[in-house]
CSV table of C-alpha atoms in Angstrom, one decimal:
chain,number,residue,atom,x,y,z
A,1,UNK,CA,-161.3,-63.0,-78.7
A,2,UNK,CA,-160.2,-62.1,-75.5
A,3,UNK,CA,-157.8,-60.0,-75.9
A,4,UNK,CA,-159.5,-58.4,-78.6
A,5,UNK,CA,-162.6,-57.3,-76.4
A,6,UNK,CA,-160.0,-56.3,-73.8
A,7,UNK,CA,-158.5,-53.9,-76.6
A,8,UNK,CA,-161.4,-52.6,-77.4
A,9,UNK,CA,-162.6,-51.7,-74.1
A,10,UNK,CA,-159.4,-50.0,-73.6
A,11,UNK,CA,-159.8,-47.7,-76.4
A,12,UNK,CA,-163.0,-46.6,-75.8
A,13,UNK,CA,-161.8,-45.5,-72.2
A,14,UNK,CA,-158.3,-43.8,-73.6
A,15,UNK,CA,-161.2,-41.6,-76.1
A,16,UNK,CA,-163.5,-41.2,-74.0
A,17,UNK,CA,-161.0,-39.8,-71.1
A,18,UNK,CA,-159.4,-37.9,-74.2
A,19,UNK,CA,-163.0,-36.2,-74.9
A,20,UNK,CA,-163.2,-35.1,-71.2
A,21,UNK,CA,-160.0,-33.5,-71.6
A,22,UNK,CA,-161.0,-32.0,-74.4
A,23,UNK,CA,-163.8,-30.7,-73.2
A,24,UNK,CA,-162.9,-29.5,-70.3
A,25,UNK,CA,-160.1,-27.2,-72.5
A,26,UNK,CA,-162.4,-26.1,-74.5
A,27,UNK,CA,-164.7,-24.5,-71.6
A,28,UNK,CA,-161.8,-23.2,-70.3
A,29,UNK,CA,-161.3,-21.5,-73.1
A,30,UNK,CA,-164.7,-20.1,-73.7
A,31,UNK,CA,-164.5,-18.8,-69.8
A,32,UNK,CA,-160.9,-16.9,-70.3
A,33,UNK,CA,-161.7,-15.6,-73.8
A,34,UNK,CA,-158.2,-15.7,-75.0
A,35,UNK,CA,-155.6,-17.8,-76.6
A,36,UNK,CA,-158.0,-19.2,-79.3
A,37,UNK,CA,-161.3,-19.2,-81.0
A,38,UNK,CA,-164.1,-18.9,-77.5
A,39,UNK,CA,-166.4,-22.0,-77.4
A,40,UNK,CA,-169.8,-21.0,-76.9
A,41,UNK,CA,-171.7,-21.1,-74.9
A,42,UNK,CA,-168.8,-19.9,-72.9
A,43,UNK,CA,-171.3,-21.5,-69.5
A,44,UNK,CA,-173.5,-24.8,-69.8
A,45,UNK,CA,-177.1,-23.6,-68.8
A,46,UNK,CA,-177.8,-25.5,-64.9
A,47,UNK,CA,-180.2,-28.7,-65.6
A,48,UNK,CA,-183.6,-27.3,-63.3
A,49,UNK,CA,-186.6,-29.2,-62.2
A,50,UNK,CA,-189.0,-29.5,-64.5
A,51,UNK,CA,-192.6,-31.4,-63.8
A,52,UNK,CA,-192.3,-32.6,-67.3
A,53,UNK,CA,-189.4,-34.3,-67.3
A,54,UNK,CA,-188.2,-38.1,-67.3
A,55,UNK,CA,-190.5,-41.0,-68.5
A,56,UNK,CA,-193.6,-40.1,-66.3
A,57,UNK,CA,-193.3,-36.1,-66.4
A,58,UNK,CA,-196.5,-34.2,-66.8
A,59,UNK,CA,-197.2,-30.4,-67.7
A,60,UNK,CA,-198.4,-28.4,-64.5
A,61,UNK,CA,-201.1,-26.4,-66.0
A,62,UNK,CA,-201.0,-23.6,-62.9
A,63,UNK,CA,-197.4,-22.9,-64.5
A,64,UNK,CA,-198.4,-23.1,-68.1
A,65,UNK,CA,-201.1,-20.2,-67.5
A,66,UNK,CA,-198.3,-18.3,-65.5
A,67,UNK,CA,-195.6,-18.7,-68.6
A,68,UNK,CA,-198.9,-17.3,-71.0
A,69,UNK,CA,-199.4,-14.4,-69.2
A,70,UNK,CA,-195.5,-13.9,-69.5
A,71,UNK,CA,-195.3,-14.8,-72.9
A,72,UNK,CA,-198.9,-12.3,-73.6
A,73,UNK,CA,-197.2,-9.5,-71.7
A,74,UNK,CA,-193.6,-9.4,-72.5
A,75,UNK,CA,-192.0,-11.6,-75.4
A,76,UNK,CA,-195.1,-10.7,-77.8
A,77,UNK,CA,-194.0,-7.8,-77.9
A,78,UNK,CA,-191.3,-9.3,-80.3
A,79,UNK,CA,-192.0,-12.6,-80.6
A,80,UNK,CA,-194.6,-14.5,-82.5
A,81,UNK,CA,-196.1,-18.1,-82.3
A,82,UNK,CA,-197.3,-18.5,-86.1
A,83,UNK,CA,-197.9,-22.5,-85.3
A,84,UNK,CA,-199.2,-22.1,-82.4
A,85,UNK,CA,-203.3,-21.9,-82.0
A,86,UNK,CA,-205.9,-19.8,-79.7
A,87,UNK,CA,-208.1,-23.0,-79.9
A,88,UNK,CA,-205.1,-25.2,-78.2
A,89,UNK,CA,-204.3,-23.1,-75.2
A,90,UNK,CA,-207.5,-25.5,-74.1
A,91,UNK,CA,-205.1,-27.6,-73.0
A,92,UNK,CA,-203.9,-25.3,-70.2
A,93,UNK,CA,-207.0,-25.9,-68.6
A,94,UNK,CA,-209.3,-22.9,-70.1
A,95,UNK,CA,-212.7,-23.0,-71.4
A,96,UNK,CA,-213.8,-22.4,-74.7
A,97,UNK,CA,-215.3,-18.9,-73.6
A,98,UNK,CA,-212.0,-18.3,-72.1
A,99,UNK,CA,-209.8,-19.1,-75.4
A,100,UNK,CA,-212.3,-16.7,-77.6
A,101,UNK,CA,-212.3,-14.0,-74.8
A,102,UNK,CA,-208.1,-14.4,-74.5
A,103,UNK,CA,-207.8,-14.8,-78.9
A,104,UNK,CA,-210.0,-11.6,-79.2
A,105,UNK,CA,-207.2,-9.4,-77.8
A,106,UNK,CA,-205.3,-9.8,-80.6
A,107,UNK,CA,-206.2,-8.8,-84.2
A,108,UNK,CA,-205.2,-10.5,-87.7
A,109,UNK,CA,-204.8,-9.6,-90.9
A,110,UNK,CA,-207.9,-11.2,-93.6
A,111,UNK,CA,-209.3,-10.6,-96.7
A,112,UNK,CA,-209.5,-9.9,-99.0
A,113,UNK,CA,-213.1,-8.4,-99.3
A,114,UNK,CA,-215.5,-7.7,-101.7
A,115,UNK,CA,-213.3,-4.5,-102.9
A,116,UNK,CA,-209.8,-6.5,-103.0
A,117,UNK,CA,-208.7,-5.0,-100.0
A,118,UNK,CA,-207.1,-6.7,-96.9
A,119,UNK,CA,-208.5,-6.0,-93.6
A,120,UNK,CA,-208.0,-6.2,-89.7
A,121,UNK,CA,-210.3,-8.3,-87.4
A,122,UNK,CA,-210.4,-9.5,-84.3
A,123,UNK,CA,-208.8,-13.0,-83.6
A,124,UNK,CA,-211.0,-16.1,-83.1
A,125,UNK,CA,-209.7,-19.6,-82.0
A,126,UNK,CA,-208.8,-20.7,-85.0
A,127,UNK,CA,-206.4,-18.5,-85.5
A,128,UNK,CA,-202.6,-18.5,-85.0
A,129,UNK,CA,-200.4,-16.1,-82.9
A,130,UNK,CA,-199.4,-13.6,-84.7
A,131,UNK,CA,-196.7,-11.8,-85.6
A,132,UNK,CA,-195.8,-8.3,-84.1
A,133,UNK,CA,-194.5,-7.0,-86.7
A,134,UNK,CA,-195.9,-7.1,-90.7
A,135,UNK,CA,-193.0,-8.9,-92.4
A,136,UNK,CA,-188.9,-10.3,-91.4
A,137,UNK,CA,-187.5,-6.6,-92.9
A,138,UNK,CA,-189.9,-4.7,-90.5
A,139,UNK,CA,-188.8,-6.8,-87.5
A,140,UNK,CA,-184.9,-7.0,-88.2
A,141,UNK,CA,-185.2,-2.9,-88.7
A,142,UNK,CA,-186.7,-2.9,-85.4
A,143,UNK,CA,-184.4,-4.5,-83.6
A,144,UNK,CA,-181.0,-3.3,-84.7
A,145,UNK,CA,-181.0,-6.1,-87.2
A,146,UNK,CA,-181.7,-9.4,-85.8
A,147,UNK,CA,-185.4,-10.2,-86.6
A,148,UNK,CA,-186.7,-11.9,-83.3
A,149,UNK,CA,-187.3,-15.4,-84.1
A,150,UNK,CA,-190.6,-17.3,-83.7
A,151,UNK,CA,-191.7,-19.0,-80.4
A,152,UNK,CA,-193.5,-21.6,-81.7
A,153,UNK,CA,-191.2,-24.4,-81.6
A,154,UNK,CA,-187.9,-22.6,-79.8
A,155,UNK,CA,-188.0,-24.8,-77.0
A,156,UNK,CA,-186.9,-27.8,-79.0
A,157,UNK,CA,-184.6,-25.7,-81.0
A,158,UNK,CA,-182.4,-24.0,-78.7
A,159,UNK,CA,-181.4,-26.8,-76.8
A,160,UNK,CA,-177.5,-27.6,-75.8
A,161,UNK,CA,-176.7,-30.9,-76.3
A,162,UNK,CA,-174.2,-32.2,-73.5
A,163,UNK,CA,-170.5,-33.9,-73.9
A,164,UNK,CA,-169.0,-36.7,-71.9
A,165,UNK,CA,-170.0,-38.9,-69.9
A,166,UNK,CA,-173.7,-37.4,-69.9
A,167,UNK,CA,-174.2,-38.4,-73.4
A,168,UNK,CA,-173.5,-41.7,-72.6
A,169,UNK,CA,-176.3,-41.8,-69.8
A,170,UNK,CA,-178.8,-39.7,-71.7
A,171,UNK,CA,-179.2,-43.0,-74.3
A,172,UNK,CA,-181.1,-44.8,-71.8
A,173,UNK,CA,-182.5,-41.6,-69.7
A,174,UNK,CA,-183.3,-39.3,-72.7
A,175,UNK,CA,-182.7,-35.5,-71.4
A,176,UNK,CA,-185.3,-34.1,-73.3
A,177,UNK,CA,-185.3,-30.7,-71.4
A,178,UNK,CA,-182.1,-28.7,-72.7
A,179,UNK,CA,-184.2,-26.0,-74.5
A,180,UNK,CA,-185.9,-24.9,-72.0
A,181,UNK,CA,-183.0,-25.4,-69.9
A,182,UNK,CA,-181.1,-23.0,-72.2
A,183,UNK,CA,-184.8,-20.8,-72.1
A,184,UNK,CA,-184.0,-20.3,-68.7
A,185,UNK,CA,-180.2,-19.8,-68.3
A,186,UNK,CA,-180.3,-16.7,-71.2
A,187,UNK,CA,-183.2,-15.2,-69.6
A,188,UNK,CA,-181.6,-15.2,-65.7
A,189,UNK,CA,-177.9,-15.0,-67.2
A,190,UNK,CA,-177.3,-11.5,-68.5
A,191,UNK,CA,-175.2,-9.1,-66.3
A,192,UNK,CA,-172.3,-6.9,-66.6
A,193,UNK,CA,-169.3,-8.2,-68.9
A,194,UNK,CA,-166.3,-8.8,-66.6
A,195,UNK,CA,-163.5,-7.0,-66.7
A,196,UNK,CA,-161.3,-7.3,-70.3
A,197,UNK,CA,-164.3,-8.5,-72.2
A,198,UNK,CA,-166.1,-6.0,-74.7
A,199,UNK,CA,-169.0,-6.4,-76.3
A,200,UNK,CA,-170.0,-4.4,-79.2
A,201,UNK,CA,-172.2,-1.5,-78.9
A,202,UNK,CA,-176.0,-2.1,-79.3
A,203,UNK,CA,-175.7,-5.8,-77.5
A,204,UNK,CA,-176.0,-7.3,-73.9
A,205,UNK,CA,-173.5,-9.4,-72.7
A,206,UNK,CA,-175.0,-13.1,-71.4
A,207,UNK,CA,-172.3,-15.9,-71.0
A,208,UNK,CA,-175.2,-18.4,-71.8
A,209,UNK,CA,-176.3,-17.2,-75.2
A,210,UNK,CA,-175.4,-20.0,-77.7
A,211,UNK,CA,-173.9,-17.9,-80.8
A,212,UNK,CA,-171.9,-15.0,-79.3
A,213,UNK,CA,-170.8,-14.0,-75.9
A,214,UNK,CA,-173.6,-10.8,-76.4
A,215,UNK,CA,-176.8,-10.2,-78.2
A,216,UNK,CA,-178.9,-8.0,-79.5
A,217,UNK,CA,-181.9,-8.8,-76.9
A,218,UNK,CA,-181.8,-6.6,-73.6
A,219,UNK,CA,-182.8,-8.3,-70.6
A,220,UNK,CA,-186.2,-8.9,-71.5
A,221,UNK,CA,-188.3,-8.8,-67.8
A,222,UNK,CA,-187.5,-8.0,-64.6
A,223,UNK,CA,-188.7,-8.3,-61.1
A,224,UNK,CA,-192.5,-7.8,-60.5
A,225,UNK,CA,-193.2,-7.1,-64.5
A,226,UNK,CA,-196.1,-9.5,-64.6
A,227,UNK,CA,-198.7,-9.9,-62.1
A,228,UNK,CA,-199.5,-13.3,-60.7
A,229,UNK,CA,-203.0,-14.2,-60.0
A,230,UNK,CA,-202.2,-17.5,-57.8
A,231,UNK,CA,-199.6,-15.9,-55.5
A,232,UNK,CA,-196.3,-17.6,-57.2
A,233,UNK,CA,-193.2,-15.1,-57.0
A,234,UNK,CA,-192.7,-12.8,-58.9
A,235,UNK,CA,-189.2,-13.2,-59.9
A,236,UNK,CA,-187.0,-13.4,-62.8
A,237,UNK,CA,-186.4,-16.7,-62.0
A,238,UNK,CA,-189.8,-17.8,-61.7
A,239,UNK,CA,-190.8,-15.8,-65.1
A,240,UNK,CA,-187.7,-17.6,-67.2
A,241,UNK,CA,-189.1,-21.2,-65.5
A,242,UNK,CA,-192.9,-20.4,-66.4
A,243,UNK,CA,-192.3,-19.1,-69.9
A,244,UNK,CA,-189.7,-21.7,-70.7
A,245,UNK,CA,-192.4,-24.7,-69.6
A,246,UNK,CA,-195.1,-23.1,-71.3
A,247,UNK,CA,-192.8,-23.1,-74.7
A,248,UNK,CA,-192.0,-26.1,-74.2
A,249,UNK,CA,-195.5,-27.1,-74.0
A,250,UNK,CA,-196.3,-24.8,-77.1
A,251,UNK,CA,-193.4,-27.2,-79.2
A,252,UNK,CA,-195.0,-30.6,-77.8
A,253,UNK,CA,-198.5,-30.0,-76.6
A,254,UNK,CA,-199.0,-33.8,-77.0
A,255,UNK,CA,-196.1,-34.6,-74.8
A,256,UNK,CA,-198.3,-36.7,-71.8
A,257,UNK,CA,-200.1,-38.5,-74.5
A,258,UNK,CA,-196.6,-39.6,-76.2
A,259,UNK,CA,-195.2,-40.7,-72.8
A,260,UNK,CA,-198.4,-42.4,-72.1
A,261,UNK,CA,-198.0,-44.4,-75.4
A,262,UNK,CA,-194.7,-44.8,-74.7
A,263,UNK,CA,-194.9,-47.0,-71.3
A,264,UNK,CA,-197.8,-49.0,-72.3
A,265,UNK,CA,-196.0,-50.0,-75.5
A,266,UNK,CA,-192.7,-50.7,-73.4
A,267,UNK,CA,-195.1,-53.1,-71.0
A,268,UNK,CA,-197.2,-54.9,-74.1
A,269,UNK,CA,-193.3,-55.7,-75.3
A,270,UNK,CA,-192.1,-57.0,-71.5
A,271,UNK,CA,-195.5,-58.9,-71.4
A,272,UNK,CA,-195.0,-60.0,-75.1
A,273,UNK,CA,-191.5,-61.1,-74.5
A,274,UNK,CA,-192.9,-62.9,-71.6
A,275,UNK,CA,-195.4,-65.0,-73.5
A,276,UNK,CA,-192.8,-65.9,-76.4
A,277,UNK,CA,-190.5,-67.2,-73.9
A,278,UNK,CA,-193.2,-69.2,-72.3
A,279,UNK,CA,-194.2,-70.1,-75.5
A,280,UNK,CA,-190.9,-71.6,-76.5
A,281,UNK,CA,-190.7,-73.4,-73.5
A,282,UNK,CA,-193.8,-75.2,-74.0
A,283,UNK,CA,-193.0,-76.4,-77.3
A,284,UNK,CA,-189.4,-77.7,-76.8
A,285,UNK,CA,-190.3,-79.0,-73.3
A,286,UNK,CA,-190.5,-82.5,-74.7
A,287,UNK,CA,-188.3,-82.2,-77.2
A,288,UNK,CA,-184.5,-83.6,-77.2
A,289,UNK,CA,-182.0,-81.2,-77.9
């Protein structure tokens, strides 16, 4: 049994030093783009410092409004959010005046009336986020093809997951933050290819973009675009950490509550294993074994 265990072991180091090899050729790769198919993305977006990460994170609400306002003045342009709200941006800390004041700057499509006919109205709370653009076709013809995709839930869609050894740690520290990770990296990562690298015409070259080494997006926002009431920078950086939180909050607005649950379930099980051991005790205390 010994020796068995002892085998065992052994192969599970042999593969897992064979996976780091591997995947350290494969980045290599992606980084020299030649000599075989380029592994994208050809660089890992940086791990950053969110509030809302680990077992106890919460949402900082002065950085939600700030990614908002980012989101309101840039990516709508583009972008839409069609699961996402007015009434739940009450969770960033507004008041219900507030949320009708901020929904009624957008308008949405209703009807029809009393004559068949659709209409345009202002947006109320219980409306959604809507759509820039009136259907997919419109938006792809628009953007030299690639329809812009929804916002609504990108954060926990665009994540990169990570190879060995982090894996391995991330089953009992879940690393629940690689979308907006990635969020952050594509929006700070685009500069000029380097030299023997072409992109085709009509894309922007980003090493951190998870499909190609270019895409159709330009840099979306630069230094200074949005105006910050509270005095935080106004930097590229700062914009790409803002928006990515605050899409991240839009894909899991309930993400305190579900930590919250989380621990006190995790304690009634310590406190339950507890009892049950002192249960079992009690009862074979006299007993001969």
């Amino acid at each position: 049994m010994k020796k068995l265990v002892t085998g065992i072991l052994s192969l599970a180091v042999v593969a897992g030093l064979g996976l780091g090899a591997a995947v350290a050729e494969e980045a290599a790769g992606g980084e020299e783009h030649g000599g075989g198919t380029p592994h994208y993305p050809i660089h890992k977006p940086e791990q950053q410092d969110w509030s809302f990460a680990g077992p106890f994170g919460n949402y900082d609400k002065g950085q939600l409004q700030r990614g908002l306002k980012v989101y309101a003045e840039v990516c709508s342009a583009c972008h839409s959010m069609n699961l996402v709200a007015f009434r739940t941006l009450e969770g960033l800390g507004y008041s219900d005046a507030q949320v009708k004041a901020f929904a009624a700057n957008y308008e949405v499509q209703d009807g029809p009336n009393a004559d068949g006919e659709m209409y345009n109205r202002k947006a109320v709370p219980s409306d959604h986020f809507p759509s820039p653009y009136p259907n997919k076709e419109a938006a792809a013809a628009s953007n030299n093809g690639a329809a812009p995709p929804d916002f609504s839930l990108i954060a926990k869609a665009r994540g990169i997951e990570r190879g060995f050894p982090q894996f391995v740690f991330d089953m009992f520290w879940p690393y629940q933050e690689g979308g907006p990770d990635y969020i952050h990296a594509l929006l700070t990562g685009y500069h000029e290819p380097p030299e023997g690298v072409q992109v085709a015409e009509g894309t922007h070259y980003n090493p951190y973009f998870a499909s190609a080494s270019a895409l159709a997006m330009a840099q979306p926002i630069s230094n200074d675009q949005v105006t910050y009431d509270d005095g935080a920078p106004q930097t590229v950086d700062q914009y790409a950490k803002d928006v990515s939180a605050f899409l991240m909050w839009a894909a899991e607005p309930h993400l305190e509550d579900r930590k919250r649950t989380g621990f006190m379930v995790m304690v009634f099980l310590l406190i339950f294993t507890g009892l049950i051991y002192l249960t079992k005790k009690s009862v074979y205390a006299n007993k001969e074994h």
